PDB file of C-alpha atoms in Angstrom:
ATOM      1  CA  LEU V1038      -0.228  -0.149  -0.108  1.00 56.00           C
ATOM      2  CA  MET V1039       2.377   2.408   0.896  1.00 60.00           C
ATOM      3  CA  ARG V1040       4.843   2.047  -2.790  1.00 65.00           C
ATOM      4  CA  ALA V1041       1.488   3.177  -4.276  1.00 67.00           C
ATOM      5  CA  LEU V1042       1.791   6.478  -2.062  1.00 70.00           C
ATOM      6  CA  THR V1043       4.794   8.601  -4.491  1.00 82.00           C
ATOM      7  CA  LEU V1044       4.425  11.552  -5.631  1.00 87.00           C
ATOM      8  CA  GLU V1045       4.709  13.694  -8.806  1.00 87.00           C
ATOM      9  CA  PRO V1046       7.646  16.258  -8.801  1.00 91.00           C
ATOM     10  CA  ASP V1047       4.956  18.483  -8.933  1.00 92.00           C
ATOM     11  CA  GLU V1048       2.997  17.286  -6.876  1.00 93.00           C
ATOM     12  CA  TYR V1049       6.183  17.238  -4.074  1.00 91.00           C
ATOM     13  CA  ARG V1050       6.575  20.924  -5.562  1.00 93.00           C
ATOM     14  CA  GLN V1051       3.077  22.311  -3.981  1.00 95.00           C
ATOM     15  CA  LEU V1052       2.734  19.550  -1.099  1.00 93.00           C
ATOM     16  CA  LYS V1053       6.751  22.104   0.019  1.00 93.00           C
ATOM     17  CA  HIS V1054       4.900  25.264  -0.429  1.00 93.00           C
ATOM     18  CA  ALA V1055       1.699  24.293   1.124  1.00 94.00           C
ATOM     19  CA  PHE V1056       3.417  22.734   4.255  1.00 92.00           C
ATOM     20  CA  ALA V1057       3.052  25.361   7.172  1.00 85.00           C
ATOM     21  CA  GLY V1058       3.888  23.817  10.682  1.00 77.00           C
ATOM     22  CA  GLY V1059       2.136  25.054  13.381  1.00 73.00           C
ATOM     23  CA  PHE V1060       0.375  28.252  14.288  1.00 72.00           C
ATOM     24  CA  THR V1061       2.314  30.576  16.465  1.00 73.00           C
ATOM     25  CA  HIS V1062       1.953  34.112  16.596  1.00 71.00           C
ATOM     26  CA  ALA V1063       1.998  36.973  18.733  1.00 73.00           C
ATOM     27  CA  ASN V1064      -1.454  38.877  19.710  1.00 71.00           C
ATOM     28  CA  ALA V1065      -0.426  42.001  18.629  1.00 70.00           C
ATOM     29  CA  ARG V1066      -3.335  44.149  21.037  1.00 73.00           C
ATOM     30  CA  TRP V1067      -0.363  41.871  23.922  1.00 74.00           C
ATOM     31  CA  VAL V1068       2.596  42.414  22.757  1.00 77.00           C
ATOM     32  CA  LYS V1069       4.978  44.267  24.571  1.00 82.00           C
ATOM     33  CA  ARG V1070       2.884  44.146  27.913  1.00 84.00           C
ATOM     34  CA  VAL V1071       2.906  42.743  30.866  1.00 87.00           C
ATOM     35  CA  VAL V1072      -0.352  40.796  31.569  1.00 84.00           C
ATOM     36  CA  GLU V1073      -1.844  40.366  35.193  1.00 88.00           C
ATOM     37  CA  ASN V1074      -3.603  37.351  36.508  1.00 88.00           C
ATOM     38  CA  MET V1075      -4.050  35.421  32.771  1.00 81.00           C
ATOM     39  CA  ARG V1076      -4.766  32.214  32.016  1.00 79.00           C
ATOM     40  CA  SER V1077      -2.735  29.351  30.269  1.00 74.00           C
ATOM     41  CA  PHE V1078      -3.513  25.653  28.844  1.00 70.00           C
ATOM     42  CA  ASP V1079      -1.310  23.820  26.653  1.00 70.00           C
ATOM     43  CA  PHE V1080      -2.377  20.764  24.576  1.00 69.00           C
ATOM     44  CA  THR V1081      -0.378  17.531  25.720  1.00 70.00           C
ATOM     45  CA  SER V1082       0.556  15.344  22.826  1.00 78.00           C
ATOM     46  CA  SER V1083      -1.490  17.233  20.288  1.00 83.00           C
ATOM     47  CA  TYR V1084       0.255  15.506  17.431  1.00 86.00           C
ATOM     48  CA  PRO V1085       0.065  12.313  19.022  1.00 90.00           C
ATOM     49  CA  ALA V1086      -3.843  12.912  19.236  1.00 90.00           C
ATOM     50  CA  VAL V1087      -4.393  13.810  15.486  1.00 91.00           C
ATOM     51  CA  MET V1088      -2.201  11.935  14.662  1.00 92.00           C
ATOM     52  CA  VAL V1089      -4.393   8.950  15.927  1.00 94.00           C
ATOM     53  CA  LEU V1090      -7.939   9.984  15.264  1.00 94.00           C
ATOM     54  CA  LYS V1091      -7.242  11.625  12.092  1.00 94.00           C
ATOM     55  CA  LYS V1092      -7.566  10.505   8.573  1.00 95.00           C
ATOM     56  CA  PHE V1093      -4.525  11.378   6.659  1.00 94.00           C
ATOM     57  CA  PRO V1094      -3.907  11.408   2.619  1.00 93.00           C
ATOM     58  CA  MET V1095      -3.895   7.676   1.767  1.00 92.00           C
ATOM     59  CA  SER V1096      -3.928   6.983  -2.157  1.00 92.00           C
ATOM     60  CA  LYS V1097      -2.697   8.522  -5.260  1.00 91.00           C
ATOM     61  CA  GLY V1098      -3.268  11.640  -5.693  1.00 93.00           C
ATOM     62  CA  LYS V1099      -5.385  12.816  -8.543  1.00 95.00           C
ATOM     63  CA  LEU V1100      -5.280  15.588 -10.701  1.00 95.00           C
ATOM     64  CA  VAL V1101      -8.442  17.659 -10.879  1.00 96.00           C
ATOM     65  CA  SER V1102      -9.689  18.912 -14.455  1.00 91.00           C
ATOM     66  CA  ARG V1103     -13.023  20.468 -15.131  1.00 91.00           C
ATOM     67  CA  LEU V1104     -14.050  21.775 -11.275  1.00 93.00           C
ATOM     68  CA  THR V1105     -17.098  22.478 -11.023  1.00 94.00           C
ATOM     69  CA  MET V1106     -18.025  24.535  -7.222  1.00 95.00           C
ATOM     70  CA  GLU V1107     -20.155  21.786  -6.836  1.00 96.00           C
ATOM     71  CA  LYS V1108     -17.490  19.208  -6.801  1.00 96.00           C
ATOM     72  CA  PHE V1109     -15.183  21.923  -5.658  1.00 97.00           C
ATOM     73  CA  LYS V1110     -17.801  21.960  -2.197  1.00 97.00           C
ATOM     74  CA  LYS V1111     -18.126  17.886  -2.273  1.00 97.00           C
ATOM     75  CA  TYR V1112     -14.073  17.274  -2.227  1.00 98.00           C
ATOM     76  CA  LEU V1113     -13.194  19.752   0.632  1.00 97.00           C
ATOM     77  CA  GLU V1114     -15.711  17.787   2.980  1.00 97.00           C
ATOM     78  CA  THR V1115     -14.514  14.008   1.648  1.00 97.00           C
ATOM     79  CA  LYS V1116     -11.589  14.100   0.011  1.00 98.00           C
ATOM     80  CA  CYS V1117      -8.180  15.030   1.496  1.00 97.00           C
ATOM     81  CA  CYS V1118      -6.986  18.736  -0.926  1.00 98.00           C
ATOM     82  CA  LEU V1119      -3.748  20.785  -1.325  1.00 97.00           C
ATOM     83  CA  ILE V1120      -4.817  23.192  -3.916  1.00 97.00           C
ATOM     84  CA  ASP V1121      -3.563  26.701  -5.493  1.00 97.00           C
ATOM     85  CA  VAL V1122      -5.054  29.028  -5.559  1.00 97.00           C
ATOM     86  CA  THR V1123      -5.595  32.512  -5.723  1.00 96.00           C
ATOM     87  CA  PHE V1124      -7.763  34.459  -3.761  1.00 96.00           C
ATOM     88  CA  TYR V1125      -9.061  38.445  -4.574  1.00 94.00           C
ATOM     89  CA  GLY V1126     -10.172  40.938  -2.249  1.00 92.00           C
ATOM     90  CA  VAL V1127      -9.126  39.257   1.113  1.00 94.00           C
ATOM     91  CA  SER V1128     -10.136  40.849   4.773  1.00 94.00           C
ATOM     92  CA  GLU V1129     -10.199  39.836   8.186  1.00 94.00           C
ATOM     93  CA  LYS V1130     -12.493  38.931   9.873  1.00 94.00           C
ATOM     94  CA  LEU V1131     -11.250  38.994  13.149  1.00 87.00           C
ATOM     95  CA  GLU V1132      -9.130  41.898  14.589  1.00 83.00           C
ATOM     96  CA  PHE V1133      -6.194  40.444  15.748  1.00 79.00           C
ATOM     97  CA  GLU V1134      -5.791  36.848  14.765  1.00 84.00           C
ATOM     98  CA  HIS V1135      -4.673  36.645  10.930  1.00 90.00           C
ATOM     99  CA  TYR V1136      -3.776  32.514   9.651  1.00 91.00           C
ATOM    100  CA  ILE V1137      -2.685  33.687   7.058  1.00 93.00           C
ATOM    101  CA  SER V1138       1.569  33.962   7.215  1.00 92.00           C
ATOM    102  CA  VAL V1139       3.636  36.514   4.354  1.00 90.00           C
ATOM    103  CA  SER V1140       6.082  33.913   3.785  1.00 90.00           C
ATOM    104  CA  LYS V1141       3.460  31.672   2.491  1.00 92.00           C
ATOM    105  CA  CYS V1142       1.815  33.949  -0.289  1.00 93.00           C
ATOM    106  CA  TRP V1143       3.035  34.354  -3.745  1.00 89.00           C
ATOM    107  CA  ASN V1144       1.238  37.335  -6.291  1.00 83.00           C
ATOM    108  CA  ILE V1145       1.324  39.390  -3.253  1.00 78.00           C
ATOM    109  CA  LYS V1146       3.405  41.429  -5.476  1.00 59.00           C
ATOM    110  CA  SER V1147       2.195  43.017  -9.490  1.00 48.00           C
ATOM    111  CA  GLY V1148       3.407  44.624 -12.153  1.00 46.00           C
ATOM    112  CA  GLU V1149       7.483  44.808 -13.788  1.00 48.00           C
ATOM    113  CA  ASP V1150       8.267  47.108 -10.975  1.00 49.00           C
ATOM    114  CA  LYS V1151       7.157  44.458  -8.017  1.00 50.00           C
ATOM    115  CA  LYS V1152       5.208  46.813  -5.949  1.00 58.00           C
ATOM    116  CA  ARG V1153       2.850  45.709  -3.412  1.00 57.00           C
ATOM    117  CA  LEU V1154      -0.655  45.091  -3.860  1.00 63.00           C
ATOM    118  CA  ASN V1155      -2.672  46.829  -1.299  1.00 78.00           C
ATOM    119  CA  VAL V1156      -1.178  44.593   1.380  1.00 83.00           C
ATOM    120  CA  GLN V1157      -1.579  44.738   5.061  1.00 84.00           C
ATOM    121  CA  GLU V1158       0.369  42.489   7.861  1.00 84.00           C
ATOM    122  CA  ASP V1159       0.867  40.870  10.672  1.00 83.00           C
ATOM    123  CA  ASN V1160       4.077  40.748  12.108  1.00 81.00           C
ATOM    124  CA  GLY V1161       4.463  38.314   8.791  1.00 84.00           C
ATOM    125  CA  ARG V1162       0.538  37.619   9.217  1.00 88.00           C
ATOM    126  CA  ILE V1163      -2.182  38.857   6.093  1.00 91.00           C
ATOM    127  CA  ILE V1164      -4.756  41.161   8.127  1.00 90.00           C
ATOM    128  CA  SER V1165      -5.625  42.248   3.956  1.00 92.00           C
ATOM    129  CA  ALA V1166      -5.144  41.692   0.270  1.00 92.00           C
ATOM    130  CA  ASP V1167      -6.117  42.771  -2.642  1.00 91.00           C
ATOM    131  CA  ALA V1168      -5.002  39.298  -4.152  1.00 92.00           C
ATOM    132  CA  LEU V1169      -2.811  36.981  -3.125  1.00 94.00           C
ATOM    133  CA  SER V1170      -2.008  33.245  -4.230  1.00 96.00           C
ATOM    134  CA  MET V1171      -1.074  30.364  -2.012  1.00 97.00           C
ATOM    135  CA  SER V1172      -0.484  26.704  -2.205  1.00 97.00           C
ATOM    136  CA  ILE V1173      -3.185  25.135   0.354  1.00 97.00           C
ATOM    137  CA  THR V1174      -5.215  21.907   2.195  1.00 97.00           C
ATOM    138  CA  GLU V1175      -8.638  21.919   2.486  1.00 97.00           C
ATOM    139  CA  LEU V1176      -7.774  21.605   6.479  1.00 95.00           C
ATOM    140  CA  ASP V1177      -6.568  25.762   5.614  1.00 96.00           C
ATOM    141  CA  TRP V1178      -9.789  26.738   3.423  1.00 97.00           C
ATOM    142  CA  ASP V1179     -11.299  26.046   6.372  1.00 97.00           C
ATOM    143  CA  ILE V1180      -9.056  27.598   8.174  1.00 95.00           C
ATOM    144  CA  ILE V1181      -9.156  30.379   5.991  1.00 97.00           C
ATOM    145  CA  SER V1182     -12.631  31.069   5.438  1.00 97.00           C
ATOM    146  CA  LYS V1183     -13.190  31.523   9.199  1.00 96.00           C
ATOM    147  CA  PHE V1184     -10.386  34.107   9.635  1.00 95.00           C
ATOM    148  CA  TYR V1185     -11.168  36.092   6.210  1.00 97.00           C
ATOM    149  CA  THR V1186     -13.521  37.226   3.888  1.00 96.00           C
ATOM    150  CA  VAL V1187     -13.001  36.904   0.193  1.00 96.00           C
ATOM    151  CA  GLU V1188     -14.326  39.151  -2.950  1.00 95.00           C
ATOM    152  CA  ALA V1189     -13.954  35.598  -4.389  1.00 96.00           C
ATOM    153  CA  PHE V1190     -11.064  33.303  -5.660  1.00 97.00           C
ATOM    154  CA  GLU V1191      -9.458  31.101  -8.117  1.00 96.00           C
ATOM    155  CA  ILE V1192      -8.107  27.552  -8.135  1.00 97.00           C
ATOM    156  CA  HIS V1193      -5.573  27.337 -10.113  1.00 96.00           C
ATOM    157  CA  ARG V1194      -4.458  23.369  -9.248  1.00 96.00           C
ATOM    158  CA  MET V1195      -5.848  21.030  -7.388  1.00 97.00           C
ATOM    159  CA  VAL V1196      -5.437  17.339  -6.239  1.00 97.00           C
ATOM    160  CA  ILE V1197      -7.133  14.785  -4.029  1.00 97.00           C
ATOM    161  CA  TYR V1198      -6.363  11.885  -1.618  1.00 96.00           C
ATOM    162  CA  GLU V1199      -8.633   9.531  -0.409  1.00 95.00           C
ATOM    163  CA  LYS V1200      -9.176   9.420   3.418  1.00 95.00           C
ATOM    164  CA  GLY V1201      -7.580   7.163   5.535  1.00 94.00           C
ATOM    165  CA  TYR V1202      -6.201   6.051   9.119  1.00 95.00           C
ATOM    166  CA  LEU V1203      -3.280   5.901   9.727  1.00 94.00           C
ATOM    167  CA  PRO V1204      -1.386   2.021   9.037  1.00 93.00           C
ATOM    168  CA  LYS V1205      -2.383  -0.141  12.643  1.00 95.00           C
ATOM    169  CA  ASP V1206       1.433  -0.828  13.329  1.00 95.00           C
ATOM    170  CA  PHE V1207       2.665   2.521  12.845  1.00 94.00           C
ATOM    171  CA  ILE V1208      -0.772   3.684  15.215  1.00 95.00           C
ATOM    172  CA  LEU V1209       0.556   1.598  17.239  1.00 96.00           C
ATOM    173  CA  ALA V1210       3.974   2.580  18.055  1.00 96.00           C
ATOM    174  CA  ILE V1211       2.869   5.569  18.109  1.00 94.00           C
ATOM    175  CA  LEU V1212       0.438   4.758  21.669  1.00 93.00           C
ATOM    176  CA  GLU V1213       3.598   3.062  23.212  1.00 93.00           C
ATOM    177  CA  MET V1214       5.926   5.805  22.266  1.00 91.00           C
ATOM    178  CA  TYR V1215       2.817   7.403  24.593  1.00 90.00           C
ATOM    179  CA  ARG V1216       2.841   5.735  27.429  1.00 90.00           C
ATOM    180  CA  ASP V1217       6.569   6.314  27.479  1.00 89.00           C
ATOM    181  CA  LYS V1218       6.431   9.307  27.828  1.00 85.00           C
ATOM    182  CA  THR V1219       3.956   9.535  30.441  1.00 84.00           C
ATOM    183  CA  LYS V1220       5.656   7.423  31.764  1.00 86.00           C
ATOM    184  CA  LEU V1221       8.886   9.439  32.806  1.00 81.00           C
ATOM    185  CA  LYS V1222       7.221  12.442  33.006  1.00 69.00           C
TER     186      LYS V1222
END
């Protein structure tokens, strides 16, 4: 099964563009301020939990052509998706919570002189932009739709994958390592 999951070169490049890691960003409202009586919480072992409980791309990628809005929405709900997209008229829905990282975008500059389009940033995160392009997953799409208003979008390339749980032996190894980790705490 795993041998069938090899990537094509364009698919590999697209996946590298889409990779973003964890979301860590200071809230601009509280930067450079000492906050008293603050509470916080930590997600302990979030990575192993996700690896055991969530589904991942478990098939060869299929490049989608002739994409309708109905098919697009269905794929977002039922498949793992890899999407090259341009968003137009991007603006924040929530003040001080900005998900899109400037470093993950391209096409936020225009013309020969490379002047920026109308872009507002918050410490490397997009607040608003006339247009920007990026590679994202269906999970990113969901988060972006919650944090931003977008006037229009254009899909340039979309690859879909069947969703499935990670192999049983892999999950058992994760659970064993988690058990060992918690014994040592």
